[in-house]
Coordinates of C-alpha atoms in Angstrom, one line a residue:
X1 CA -11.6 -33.1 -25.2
X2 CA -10.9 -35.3 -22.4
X3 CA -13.0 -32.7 -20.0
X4 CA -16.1 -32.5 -22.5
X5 CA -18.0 -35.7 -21.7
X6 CA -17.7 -34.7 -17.8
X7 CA -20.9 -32.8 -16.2
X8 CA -20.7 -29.4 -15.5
X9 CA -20.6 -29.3 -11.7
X10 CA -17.6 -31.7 -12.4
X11 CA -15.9 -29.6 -14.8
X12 CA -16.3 -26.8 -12.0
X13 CA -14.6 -28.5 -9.4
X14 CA -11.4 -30.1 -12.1
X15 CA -11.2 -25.9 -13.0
X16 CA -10.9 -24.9 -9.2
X17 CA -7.4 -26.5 -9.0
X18 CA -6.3 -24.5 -12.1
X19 CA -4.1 -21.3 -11.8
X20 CA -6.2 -18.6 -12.9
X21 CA -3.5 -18.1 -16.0
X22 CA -4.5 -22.0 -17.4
X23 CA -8.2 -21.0 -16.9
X24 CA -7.6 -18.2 -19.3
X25 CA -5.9 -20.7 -21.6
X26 CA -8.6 -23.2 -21.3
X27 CA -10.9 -20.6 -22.5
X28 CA -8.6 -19.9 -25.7
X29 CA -9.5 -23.3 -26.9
X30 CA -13.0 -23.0 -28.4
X31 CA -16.2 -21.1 -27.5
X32 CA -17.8 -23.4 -25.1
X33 CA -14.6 -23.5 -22.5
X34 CA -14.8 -19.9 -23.2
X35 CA -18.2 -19.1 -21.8
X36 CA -17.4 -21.5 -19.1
X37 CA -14.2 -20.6 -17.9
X38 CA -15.7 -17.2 -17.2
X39 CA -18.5 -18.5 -14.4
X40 CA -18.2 -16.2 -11.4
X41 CA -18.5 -18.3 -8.2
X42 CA -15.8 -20.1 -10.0
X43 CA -13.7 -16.1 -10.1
X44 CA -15.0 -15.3 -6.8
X45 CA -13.4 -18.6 -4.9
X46 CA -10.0 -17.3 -7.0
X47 CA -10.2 -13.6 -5.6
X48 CA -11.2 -15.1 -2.1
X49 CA -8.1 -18.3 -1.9
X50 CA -5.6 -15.3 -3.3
X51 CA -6.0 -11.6 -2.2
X52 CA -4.8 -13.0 0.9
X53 CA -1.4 -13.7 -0.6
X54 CA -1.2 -10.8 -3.0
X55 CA 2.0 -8.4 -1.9
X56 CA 0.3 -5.2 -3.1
X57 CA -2.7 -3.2 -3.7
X58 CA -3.6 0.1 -5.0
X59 CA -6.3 3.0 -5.4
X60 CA -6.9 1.5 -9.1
X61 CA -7.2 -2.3 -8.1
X62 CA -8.3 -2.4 -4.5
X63 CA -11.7 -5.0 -4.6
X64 CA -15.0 -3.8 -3.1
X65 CA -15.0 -5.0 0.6
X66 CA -18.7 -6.3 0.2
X67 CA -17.1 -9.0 -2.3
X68 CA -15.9 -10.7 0.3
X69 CA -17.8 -9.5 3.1
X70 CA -21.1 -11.1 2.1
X71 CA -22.7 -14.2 0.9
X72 CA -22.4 -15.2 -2.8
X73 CA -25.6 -14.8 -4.8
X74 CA -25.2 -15.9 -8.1
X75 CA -28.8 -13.5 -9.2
X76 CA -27.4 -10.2 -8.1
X77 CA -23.7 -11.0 -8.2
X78 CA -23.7 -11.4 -11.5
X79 CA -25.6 -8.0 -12.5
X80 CA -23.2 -6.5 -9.7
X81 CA -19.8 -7.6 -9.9
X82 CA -17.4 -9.4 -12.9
X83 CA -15.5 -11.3 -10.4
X84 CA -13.1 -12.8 -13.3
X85 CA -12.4 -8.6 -14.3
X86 CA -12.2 -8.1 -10.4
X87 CA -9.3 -10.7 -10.4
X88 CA -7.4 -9.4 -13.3
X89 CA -7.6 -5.8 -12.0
X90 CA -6.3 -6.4 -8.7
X91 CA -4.0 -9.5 -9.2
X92 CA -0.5 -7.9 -8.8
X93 CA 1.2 -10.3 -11.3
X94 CA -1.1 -8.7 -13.8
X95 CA -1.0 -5.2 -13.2
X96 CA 3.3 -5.9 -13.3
X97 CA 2.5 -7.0 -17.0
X98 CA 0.3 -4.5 -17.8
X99 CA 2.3 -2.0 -16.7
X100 CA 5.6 -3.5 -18.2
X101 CA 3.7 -3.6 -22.0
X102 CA 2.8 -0.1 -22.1
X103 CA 5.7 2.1 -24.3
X104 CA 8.7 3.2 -22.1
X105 CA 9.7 6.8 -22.0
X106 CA 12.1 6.4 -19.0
X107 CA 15.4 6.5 -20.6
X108 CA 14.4 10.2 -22.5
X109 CA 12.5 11.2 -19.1
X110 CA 15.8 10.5 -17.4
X111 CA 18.0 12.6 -20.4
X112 CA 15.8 15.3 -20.6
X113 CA 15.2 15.5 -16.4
X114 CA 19.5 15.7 -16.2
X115 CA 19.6 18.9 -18.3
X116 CA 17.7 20.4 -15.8
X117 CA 18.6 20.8 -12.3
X118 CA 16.0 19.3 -10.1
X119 CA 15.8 19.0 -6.4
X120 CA 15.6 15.3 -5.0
X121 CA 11.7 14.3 -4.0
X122 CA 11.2 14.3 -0.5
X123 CA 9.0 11.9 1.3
X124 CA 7.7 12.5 4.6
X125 CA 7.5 8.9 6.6
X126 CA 5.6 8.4 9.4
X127 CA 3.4 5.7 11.3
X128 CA 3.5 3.1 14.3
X129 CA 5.3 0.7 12.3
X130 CA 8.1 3.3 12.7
X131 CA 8.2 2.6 16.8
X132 CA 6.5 -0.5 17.7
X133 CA 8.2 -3.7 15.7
X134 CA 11.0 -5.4 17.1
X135 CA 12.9 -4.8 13.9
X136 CA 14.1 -1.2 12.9
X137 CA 12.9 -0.3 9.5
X138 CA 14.6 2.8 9.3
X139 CA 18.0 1.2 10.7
X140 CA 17.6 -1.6 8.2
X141 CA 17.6 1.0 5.4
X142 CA 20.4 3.2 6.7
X143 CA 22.2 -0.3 7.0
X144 CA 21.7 -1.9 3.6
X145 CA 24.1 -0.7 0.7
X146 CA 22.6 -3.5 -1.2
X147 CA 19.4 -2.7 -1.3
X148 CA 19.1 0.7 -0.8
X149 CA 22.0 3.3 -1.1
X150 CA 22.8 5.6 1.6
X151 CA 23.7 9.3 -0.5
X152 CA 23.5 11.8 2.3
X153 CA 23.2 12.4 5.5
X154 CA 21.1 15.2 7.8
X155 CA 22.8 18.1 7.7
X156 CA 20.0 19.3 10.6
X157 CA 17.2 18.3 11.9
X158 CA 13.5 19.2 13.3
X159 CA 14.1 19.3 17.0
X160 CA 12.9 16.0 18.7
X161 CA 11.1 14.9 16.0
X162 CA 13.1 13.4 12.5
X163 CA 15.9 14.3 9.7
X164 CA 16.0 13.7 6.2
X165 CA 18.7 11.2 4.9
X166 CA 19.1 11.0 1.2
X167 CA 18.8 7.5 -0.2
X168 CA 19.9 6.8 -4.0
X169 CA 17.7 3.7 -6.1
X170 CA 18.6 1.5 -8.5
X171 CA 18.3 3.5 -11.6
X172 CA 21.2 6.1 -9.7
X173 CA 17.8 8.4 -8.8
X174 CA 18.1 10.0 -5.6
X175 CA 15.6 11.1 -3.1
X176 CA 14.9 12.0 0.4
X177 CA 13.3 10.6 3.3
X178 CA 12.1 12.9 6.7
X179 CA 11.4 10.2 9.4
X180 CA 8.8 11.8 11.5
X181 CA 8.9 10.0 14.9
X182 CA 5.8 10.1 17.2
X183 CA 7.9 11.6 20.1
X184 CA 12.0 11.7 21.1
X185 CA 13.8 9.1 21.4
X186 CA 13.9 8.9 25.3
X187 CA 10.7 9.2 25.5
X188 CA 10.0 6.5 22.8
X189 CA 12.5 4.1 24.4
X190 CA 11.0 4.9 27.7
X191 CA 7.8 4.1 26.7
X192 CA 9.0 0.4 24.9
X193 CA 10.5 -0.4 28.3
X194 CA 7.6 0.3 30.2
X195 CA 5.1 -1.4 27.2
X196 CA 3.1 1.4 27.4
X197 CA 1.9 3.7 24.1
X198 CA 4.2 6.9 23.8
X199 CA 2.5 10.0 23.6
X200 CA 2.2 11.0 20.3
X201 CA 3.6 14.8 19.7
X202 CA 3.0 15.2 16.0
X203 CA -0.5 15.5 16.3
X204 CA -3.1 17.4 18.7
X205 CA -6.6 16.5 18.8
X206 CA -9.6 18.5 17.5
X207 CA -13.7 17.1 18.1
X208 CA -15.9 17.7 15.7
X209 CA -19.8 16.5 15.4
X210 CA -20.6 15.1 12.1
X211 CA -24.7 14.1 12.9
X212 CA -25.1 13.1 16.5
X213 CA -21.9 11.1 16.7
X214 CA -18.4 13.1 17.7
X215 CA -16.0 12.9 15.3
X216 CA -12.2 12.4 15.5
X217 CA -9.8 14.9 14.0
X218 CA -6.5 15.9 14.6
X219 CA -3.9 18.8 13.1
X220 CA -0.4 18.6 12.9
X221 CA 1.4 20.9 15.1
X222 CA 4.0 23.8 13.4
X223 CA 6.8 22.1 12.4
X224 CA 5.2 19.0 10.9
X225 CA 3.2 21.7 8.8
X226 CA 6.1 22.8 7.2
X227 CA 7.1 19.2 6.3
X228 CA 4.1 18.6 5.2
X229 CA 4.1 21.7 3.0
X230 CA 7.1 20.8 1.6
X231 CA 7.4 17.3 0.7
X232 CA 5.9 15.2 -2.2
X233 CA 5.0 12.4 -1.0
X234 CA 4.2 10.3 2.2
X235 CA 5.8 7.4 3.3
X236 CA 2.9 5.9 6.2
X237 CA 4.5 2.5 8.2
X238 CA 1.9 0.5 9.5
X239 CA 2.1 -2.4 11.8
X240 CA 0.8 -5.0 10.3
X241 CA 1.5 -7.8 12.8
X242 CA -1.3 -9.9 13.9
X243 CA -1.2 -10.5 17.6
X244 CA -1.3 -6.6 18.4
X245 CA -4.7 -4.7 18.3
X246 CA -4.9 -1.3 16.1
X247 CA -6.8 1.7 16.1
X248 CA -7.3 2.1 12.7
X249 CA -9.8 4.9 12.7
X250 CA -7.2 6.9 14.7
X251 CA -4.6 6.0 12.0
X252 CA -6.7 7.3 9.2
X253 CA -7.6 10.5 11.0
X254 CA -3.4 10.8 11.8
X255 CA -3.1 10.3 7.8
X256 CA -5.9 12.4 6.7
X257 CA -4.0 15.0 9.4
X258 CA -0.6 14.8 7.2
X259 CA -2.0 14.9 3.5
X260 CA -4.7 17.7 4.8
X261 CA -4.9 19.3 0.9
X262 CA -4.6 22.9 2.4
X263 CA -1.1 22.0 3.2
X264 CA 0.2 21.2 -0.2
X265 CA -1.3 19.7 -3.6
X266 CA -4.0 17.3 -3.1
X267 CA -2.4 14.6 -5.5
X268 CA 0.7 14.3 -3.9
X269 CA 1.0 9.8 -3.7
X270 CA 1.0 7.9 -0.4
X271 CA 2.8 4.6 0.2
X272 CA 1.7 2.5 3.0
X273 CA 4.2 0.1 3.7
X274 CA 2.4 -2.9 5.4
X275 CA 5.2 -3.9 7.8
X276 CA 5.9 -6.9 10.3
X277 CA 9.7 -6.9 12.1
X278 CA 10.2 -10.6 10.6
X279 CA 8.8 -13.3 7.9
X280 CA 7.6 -15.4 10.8
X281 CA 5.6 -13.1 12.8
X282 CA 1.9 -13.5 11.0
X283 CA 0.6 -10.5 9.2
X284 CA -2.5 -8.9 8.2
X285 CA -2.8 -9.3 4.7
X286 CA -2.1 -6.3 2.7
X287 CA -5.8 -6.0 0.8
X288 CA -7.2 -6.3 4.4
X289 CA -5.1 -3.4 5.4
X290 CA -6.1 -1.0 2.7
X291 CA -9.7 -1.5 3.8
X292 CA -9.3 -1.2 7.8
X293 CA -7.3 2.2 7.1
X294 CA -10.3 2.8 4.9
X295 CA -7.7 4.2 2.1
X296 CA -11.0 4.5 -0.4
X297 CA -11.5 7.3 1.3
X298 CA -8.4 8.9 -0.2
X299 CA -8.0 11.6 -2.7
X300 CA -4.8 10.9 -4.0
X301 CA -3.1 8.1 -5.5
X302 CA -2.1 5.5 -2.9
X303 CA -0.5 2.1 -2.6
X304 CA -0.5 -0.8 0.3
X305 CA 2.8 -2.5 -0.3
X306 CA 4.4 -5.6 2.5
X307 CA 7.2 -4.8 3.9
X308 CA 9.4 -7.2 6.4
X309 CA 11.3 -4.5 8.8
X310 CA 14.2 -6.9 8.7
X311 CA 15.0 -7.8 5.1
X312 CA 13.4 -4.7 3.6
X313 CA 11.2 -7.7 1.2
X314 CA 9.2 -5.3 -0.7
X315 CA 10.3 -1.6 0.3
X316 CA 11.8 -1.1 -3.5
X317 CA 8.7 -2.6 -5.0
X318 CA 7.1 0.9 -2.7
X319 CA 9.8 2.9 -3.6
X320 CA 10.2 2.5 -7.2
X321 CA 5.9 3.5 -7.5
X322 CA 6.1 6.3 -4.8
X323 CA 8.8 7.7 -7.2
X324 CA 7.2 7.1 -11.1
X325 CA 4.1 9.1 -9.3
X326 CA 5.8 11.7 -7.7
X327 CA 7.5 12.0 -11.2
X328 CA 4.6 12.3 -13.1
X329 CA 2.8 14.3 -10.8
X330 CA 5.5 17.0 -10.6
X331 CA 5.6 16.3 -14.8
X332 CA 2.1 17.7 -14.8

């Protein structure tokens, strides 16, 4: 009541220090605070102040760039986007309640799944995240009991390239990981020492013409193939530290490369761990990442999760989604 006798501008401005979870409150209190609690500018400046800070974005919650790329217009905006649904879709708090309401199957899934023998998933990870932060992600996780269980080791491995260790989450699941590295390890440490880019092995380049402009394209050579044919997921690391510059479109020619649909099912997920060496070294937000790699473009079901390379912050949060979809795609 104390809010009612206050113009509307200045009811605006007392709602813009609200958490977008006390907005939604407000509105629960009678039909006027309902209509206005809904305003979009008001949705827009939340979606703007937090997608920044959100940890995670997927195919299903990823905002339209030209939100936030252009000026607000409150005539078309409001015919073209529901800024307040915007939020809610993509906030991560509310797609972890969402998701946590819906009925449970897990425990029979997990019953039924042990009376049949079932090979472990296998991931295939790669990216420059892999090779070019300070911290090792992949020695963190081979390093980590704690957080991630070590189950197997590489009994062999594609020459030069990577192995597949055996990893076993929370829930006493297990599943493989291939590490597909961009070269050898001399050559990749050779190349760090000199700060110069390693020549990357896993890939050879094909131009194509799409109009007038020359297209990049690239193919994996023979024994990625056979990963790639294999596995049922992708792991991709990307370097999302600040200070460094990235060829994104290369990246998403790389990915589009690995999860070509002639080498395996189409739907097979994709996690792109977002990942910095430390928590100090300023990152690229992870909503920001999924539109440089332009993941839109993306057939299959995909998720842009931060990672810190020397804590692991945020690889189970990647892990435990990579493995409920390769689950249920392999369920279908």
């Amino acid at each position: 009541a104390a809010l009612d006798g206050f113009q509307i501008d200045v009811q605006l401005s007392i709602m813009s220090f609200l958490s977008p979870q006390d907005l939604c409150h407000l509105g629960s209190t009678s039909c006027y605070w309902r209509a206005a609690v809904q305003d979009p500018l008001l949705w827009r400046y939340f979606l703007l102040r937090d997608l920044p800070l959100w940890t995670s974005v997927d195919w299903k919650s990823l905002p339209d760039v030209e939100i936030f790329n252009k000026a607000f217009s409150e005539e078309s905006d409001n015919e073209l986007y529901d800024y307040m649904a915007v939020y809610k879709r993509s906030c991560p708090q509310n797609r972890r309640s969402l998701k946590s309401s819906r009925p449970r199957y897990g425990a029979v899934t997990s019953f039924l799944q042990s009376l049949v023998t079932q090979a472990e998933p296998r991931f295939a990870m790669f990216g420059p995240g892999l090779e070019e932060l300070d911290n090792s992600l992949v020695q963190k996780m081979m390093t980590c009991p704690e957080i991630l269980l070590v189950a197997g080791l590489p009994q062999r491995q594609i020459h030069g390239i990577g192995s597949g260790v055996s990893f076993q989450f929370n829930n006493n699941q297990k599943f493989n990981i291939l590490t597909l590295y961009s070269t050898t390890s001399v050559e990749r440490r050779k190349a760090r020492e000199e700060q110069a880019a390693a020549v990357n092995k896993m890939f050879y380049q094909e131009n194509s013409v799409v109009g007038n402009q020359q297209a990049m394209h690239y193919s994996v050579i023979a024994q990625v193939k056979k990963v790639c044919e294999v596995v049922d997921g992708f792991i991709y690391v990307a370097n999302a530290e600040t200070p460094k510059k990235h060829d994104r479109q290369e990246e998403l020619a790389r990915i589009l490369a690995m999860t070509d649909p002639t080498l395996g099912p189409p739907n097979r997920p994709l996690l792109v761990l977002s990942c910095v060496s430390h928590v100090d070294v300023k990152r690229i937000p992870c909503v920001y990442m999924a539109h440089q790699l332009q993941l839109n473009l993306l057939r299959q079901p995909w998720m842009v999760q931060d990672t810190v390379a020397a804590t692991l912050a945020g690889l189970i949060n990647g892990i435990e989604w990579l493995l409920e979809e390769a689950n249920c795609k392999n369920a279908q």
